[in-house]
Amino acid sequence: MSNRIAIQTNNLHKDFGEVYAVRGVNIEIQSGEIFSLLGPNGAGKTTVISMISGLLKPNQGDATILGHSITHEPLAAKAALGVVPQEIAIYEDLSARENLMFWGKMYGLRGAHLKQRVAEILETIGLADRQKGRVEKFSGGMKRRLNIGIALLHEPEVVIMDEPTVGIDPQSRRKILDSVMELNKQGMTVFYTTHYMEEAQELSDHIAIMDHGEIIASGTHAELVKIVGELDRIELNINTESDRVMETWKNTPGVEKITAENGQLHLLVNDSNLVLPQLFEKAAQVGSRITSVEIQEPNLETVFLHLTGRALRD
Amino acid sequence: MRILNLALNDLLQIIRDWKSFLFLLIMPVIFTLVFGFAFGGFDTGDEEVDPRLPVGFVDQDQEQISPVLFALLKKSDAIRPVTFEEDTTLEELERIVAEDELAAMIIVPDGYSESLPTDQKLKLIIIQKEATSAGATVQNGVQAAVNRLTNSISAAQFSTMIQAQFNPFGSQTDQDAYFDGSLENAVASWDAPPFTLISTQTGAEEERAEQPNAFSHSSPGMMVQFAIAGLIGAAGILVIERKSGSLQRLLTTAISRTEILIGHFLAMFLMVLIQFTILIGFAAIFLDVGYFDAPLATILVTLTTALFVASMGMLIGTLAKSEEQVIMYSLIPMFILSGLGGAWVPLEFTSPTFRTVGHFTPVAWAMDGFQNIVMRGMGLESVLMPAAILLGFTAACFGLAVWRFEYE
């Protein structure tokens, strides 16, 4: 990993009328690293990416790609950038090869070099044997891979991937994650957004957690987990409505935070060995019974819960 | 280069859609044949509808020249004279033109015949609406007839003078009779001229070998109508591109927003141009429609109509939020513009009010342009006004599309 800065944002703001989408985002991504922006749906991740890739103009602030300002040198900034949008942005009436040829021309590739890059990308994304098939007949995973391949045609130094694994089967997801790591091994800087904690944890050198348009924490995985200290995360299911039980558990010594999601209760506690017996006892006092318990080591989910009081999937 | 690549990408998608061929080529050919057949396209009978513009003819002169002028006007490809009593009031004549009962009124003033052989020639009085395509057509038709008349008179005068030198007339009556006979011969010789006169002032002089047939109306009418219907595919590409995120992805490349707009516009323009070229070729070769009689005029009307249809496609693609809306936004204007604009029934057959309303639509001007060529046998000058107005509609639609185009 070099010390060169691949992407830097400086106090990025974006609002849509009365609604604030992004507030004062500062990110610094080193060249050659995988940087994940983690946050729930609606946190503002796509808006940040849209501003960095030149789709949206920030109301305030600026961003640079390899030193090129997106507001003052947009063409130079875009030339260094490959963008994988969240939507499958391809032409369904065309074949995989025709799509790649078209997008290659849009990235300024021509002639033999274009044909060579198209052939290489078709191999990379595993669609060489289906290159002449119409995209509309492809599976979701194949379309996703083509969506990624297009962004790599012009061999950009920096790739932005906006939730590229949304809505696909586990096998395709695995392939995409492997290809992201492979690209990174080849020296590409990857800016990855996701709301899947496991993806951010597995892929990233650095992670920023975003919520309500703001970066609420950033660092390596280890640094982020340290934020919650020695807290344990407990997930519980009970056989009654959660309201009365939550009220009872709130004041239990050692319980830091408690939330409910889809009938499941999430707790952050100081020491699960000491707290759990009390939870069983107090639940029984209000006529409830704990039906399942899972104790988890601190992870990014725990960090998000600790910082926002909400589960990441809320 | 990116503009061209974007346009070719659109065209590739249009070609892939079988509906494009249906709307752009198959349907217009079928409907051209059906409408042409309905208006007697395969008949050779005498009941053919006269497509020429009707104009009033008031003879206040009542001398020997004015009937000759009337006969020459009757032979015009562009106008059809209808006689009025010489004592009809000027107010009545103006009202008839103002209410579009006739395209114009030609008044032959008292003393016109006597003045023509002299240097103090009286001028015909023409009542017409200003700055209209019909007015320009009438002027061209009248000018052609007057040119023939004055040339015939000159020829008759010259002939009489030569005759008088070598074989003096016994009386003035003999001389007048000789002049009248010479004039009649000179006028008749226009029916089979020994040379072809090419005038740069009017296209009305250019004679068509064949009279226009019913396909001369149905061909341009259906061509324009189905060009608008064909926008379903082309405008749909814009909507799908926006919905799929491909438009946003394009903006992450080095292509500018202006280039994106021009690229899509170019694709639609080329699509319509190819459609028009094929249909014009088909109609000219197989249905004997006279598009090739005035090739420059045909090219000008074709280009400006294609520009208008493409700009309308851009507007539809901009305003529509879904593919269903594209169909709706294409078909509704297609029916309204085609119906009002005279694509189904010639506007000459409709009421004056309908004709006036129809000319608020671009289709009426496209039809005027094509009909001046294929039905009235006119040339380049006759299509300049329709072409200019079509360019105005193009600018308006394209401007609206640029204004409303959503990138984000």
mmCIF file of C-alpha atoms in Angstrom, chain A residues 183-303:
data_model
loop_
_atom_site.group_PDB
_atom_site.id
_atom_site.type_symbol
_atom_site.label_atom_id
_atom_site.label_comp_id
_atom_site.label_asym_id
_atom_site.label_seq_id
_atom_site.Cartn_x
_atom_site.Cartn_y
_atom_site.Cartn_z
ATOM 1 C CA LEU A 183 -8.580 -6.402 -7.838
ATOM 2 C CA ASN A 184 -7.118 -4.966 -4.683
ATOM 3 C CA LYS A 185 -4.240 -7.431 -4.844
ATOM 4 C CA GLN A 186 -3.509 -6.094 -8.323
ATOM 5 C CA GLY A 187 -3.079 -2.638 -6.812
ATOM 6 C CA MET A 188 -6.504 -1.126 -7.346
ATOM 7 C CA THR A 189 -7.953 1.143 -4.694
ATOM 8 C CA VAL A 190 -11.507 0.106 -3.828
ATOM 9 C CA PHE A 191 -14.103 2.338 -2.203
ATOM 10 C CA TYR A 192 -16.888 -0.026 -1.182
ATOM 11 C CA THR A 193 -20.260 0.799 0.330
ATOM 12 C CA THR A 194 -22.426 -1.769 1.996
ATOM 13 C CA HIS A 195 -24.962 -2.255 4.717
ATOM 14 C CA TYR A 196 -23.675 -5.780 5.330
ATOM 15 C CA MET A 197 -21.362 -5.673 8.326
ATOM 16 C CA GLU A 198 -19.722 -9.004 7.391
ATOM 17 C CA GLU A 199 -18.663 -7.674 3.974
ATOM 18 C CA ALA A 200 -17.078 -4.562 5.454
ATOM 19 C CA GLN A 201 -15.354 -6.665 8.102
ATOM 20 C CA GLU A 202 -14.014 -9.213 5.605
ATOM 21 C CA LEU A 203 -12.854 -6.853 2.880
ATOM 22 C CA SER A 204 -11.714 -3.636 4.410
ATOM 23 C CA ASP A 205 -8.438 -2.108 5.465
ATOM 24 C CA HIS A 206 -10.380 0.865 6.773
ATOM 25 C CA ILE A 207 -14.052 1.362 7.542
ATOM 26 C CA ALA A 208 -16.194 4.434 8.058
ATOM 27 C CA ILE A 209 -19.604 4.067 9.672
ATOM 28 C CA MET A 210 -22.251 6.435 8.418
ATOM 29 C CA ASP A 211 -25.644 7.308 9.787
ATOM 30 C CA HIS A 212 -28.079 10.137 9.039
ATOM 31 C CA GLY A 213 -25.676 11.727 6.550
ATOM 32 C CA GLU A 214 -22.704 11.855 8.919
ATOM 33 C CA ILE A 215 -19.609 9.755 9.542
ATOM 34 C CA ILE A 216 -20.021 8.641 13.123
ATOM 35 C CA ALA A 217 -16.850 6.545 13.400
ATOM 36 C CA SER A 218 -13.923 5.461 11.262
ATOM 37 C CA GLY A 219 -10.764 3.412 11.509
ATOM 38 C CA THR A 220 -9.581 -0.149 11.070
ATOM 39 C CA HIS A 221 -11.865 -2.940 12.187
ATOM 40 C CA ALA A 222 -9.831 -3.345 15.361
ATOM 41 C CA GLU A 223 -9.917 0.369 16.125
ATOM 42 C CA LEU A 224 -13.679 0.504 15.692
ATOM 43 C CA VAL A 225 -14.319 -2.488 17.889
ATOM 44 C CA LYS A 226 -12.234 -0.856 20.607
ATOM 45 C CA ILE A 227 -14.859 1.887 20.787
ATOM 46 C CA VAL A 228 -17.223 -0.475 22.531
ATOM 47 C CA GLY A 229 -14.448 -1.667 24.898
ATOM 48 C CA GLU A 230 -15.244 -4.977 26.610
ATOM 49 C CA LEU A 231 -18.968 -4.868 25.960
ATOM 50 C CA ASP A 232 -20.686 -8.086 24.906
ATOM 51 C CA ARG A 233 -23.574 -8.199 22.517
ATOM 52 C CA ILE A 234 -26.453 -10.505 23.431
ATOM 53 C CA GLU A 235 -29.325 -11.429 21.153
ATOM 54 C CA LEU A 236 -32.378 -12.850 22.893
ATOM 55 C CA ASN A 237 -35.776 -14.165 21.997
ATOM 56 C CA ILE A 238 -38.621 -14.264 24.495
ATOM 57 C CA ASN A 239 -42.062 -15.880 24.448
ATOM 58 C CA THR A 240 -44.079 -12.704 25.179
ATOM 59 C CA GLU A 241 -44.323 -9.099 24.028
ATOM 60 C CA SER A 242 -40.982 -7.340 24.521
ATOM 61 C CA ASP A 243 -42.120 -4.015 26.030
ATOM 62 C CA ARG A 244 -42.558 -5.071 29.669
ATOM 63 C CA VAL A 245 -39.397 -7.163 29.661
ATOM 64 C CA MET A 246 -37.320 -4.349 28.156
ATOM 65 C CA GLU A 247 -38.631 -1.986 30.798
ATOM 66 C CA THR A 248 -37.591 -4.411 33.538
ATOM 67 C CA TRP A 249 -34.134 -5.101 32.029
ATOM 68 C CA LYS A 250 -33.304 -1.448 31.410
ATOM 69 C CA ASN A 251 -32.332 -0.847 35.014
ATOM 70 C CA THR A 252 -30.399 -4.066 35.432
ATOM 71 C CA PRO A 253 -26.770 -3.376 36.473
ATOM 72 C CA GLY A 254 -24.376 -4.095 33.575
ATOM 73 C CA VAL A 255 -26.938 -3.467 30.773
ATOM 74 C CA GLU A 256 -25.706 -0.549 28.652
ATOM 75 C CA LYS A 257 -28.171 -0.529 25.733
ATOM 76 C CA ILE A 258 -31.241 -2.458 24.731
ATOM 77 C CA THR A 259 -33.188 -2.443 21.443
ATOM 78 C CA ALA A 260 -35.824 -4.614 19.794
ATOM 79 C CA GLU A 261 -35.961 -5.606 16.159
ATOM 80 C CA ASN A 262 -38.391 -8.038 14.539
ATOM 81 C CA GLY A 263 -39.256 -9.574 17.896
ATOM 82 C CA GLN A 264 -35.599 -10.075 18.781
ATOM 83 C CA LEU A 265 -33.916 -8.133 21.595
ATOM 84 C CA HIS A 266 -30.361 -6.792 21.262
ATOM 85 C CA LEU A 267 -28.414 -5.880 24.389
ATOM 86 C CA LEU A 268 -24.995 -4.441 25.040
ATOM 87 C CA VAL A 269 -23.748 -5.604 28.416
ATOM 88 C CA ASN A 270 -20.551 -5.289 30.435
ATOM 89 C CA ASP A 271 -20.145 -8.939 31.321
ATOM 90 C CA SER A 272 -22.606 -11.435 29.930
ATOM 91 C CA ASN A 273 -21.742 -14.071 32.555
ATOM 92 C CA LEU A 274 -22.884 -11.787 35.360
ATOM 93 C CA VAL A 275 -25.829 -10.163 33.604
ATOM 94 C CA LEU A 276 -27.525 -13.153 31.990
ATOM 95 C CA PRO A 277 -28.760 -14.818 35.246
ATOM 96 C CA GLN A 278 -30.371 -11.533 36.239
ATOM 97 C CA LEU A 279 -32.074 -11.257 32.861
ATOM 98 C CA PHE A 280 -33.585 -14.746 33.254
ATOM 99 C CA GLU A 281 -34.788 -13.915 36.738
ATOM 100 C CA LYS A 282 -36.367 -10.560 35.870
ATOM 101 C CA ALA A 283 -38.055 -11.974 32.775
ATOM 102 C CA ALA A 284 -39.640 -14.675 34.921
ATOM 103 C CA GLN A 285 -40.885 -12.014 37.347
ATOM 104 C CA VAL A 286 -42.996 -10.389 34.600
ATOM 105 C CA GLY A 287 -44.233 -13.710 33.263
ATOM 106 C CA SER A 288 -41.851 -14.072 30.326
ATOM 107 C CA ARG A 289 -39.466 -16.835 29.417
ATOM 108 C CA ILE A 290 -36.241 -16.512 27.407
ATOM 109 C CA THR A 291 -36.435 -19.002 24.518
ATOM 110 C CA SER A 292 -33.001 -18.439 22.964
ATOM 111 C CA VAL A 293 -29.754 -16.621 23.758
ATOM 112 C CA GLU A 294 -26.755 -15.808 21.588
ATOM 113 C CA ILE A 295 -23.675 -14.084 22.957
ATOM 114 C CA GLN A 296 -21.446 -12.362 20.408
ATOM 115 C CA GLU A 297 -17.946 -10.963 20.576
ATOM 116 C CA PRO A 298 -17.866 -7.209 19.879
ATOM 117 C CA ASN A 299 -18.154 -6.519 16.123
ATOM 118 C CA LEU A 300 -19.222 -3.678 13.822
ATOM 119 C CA GLU A 301 -22.848 -4.380 14.593
ATOM 120 C CA THR A 302 -22.034 -3.852 18.261
ATOM 121 C CA VAL A 303 -20.238 -0.623 17.415
#
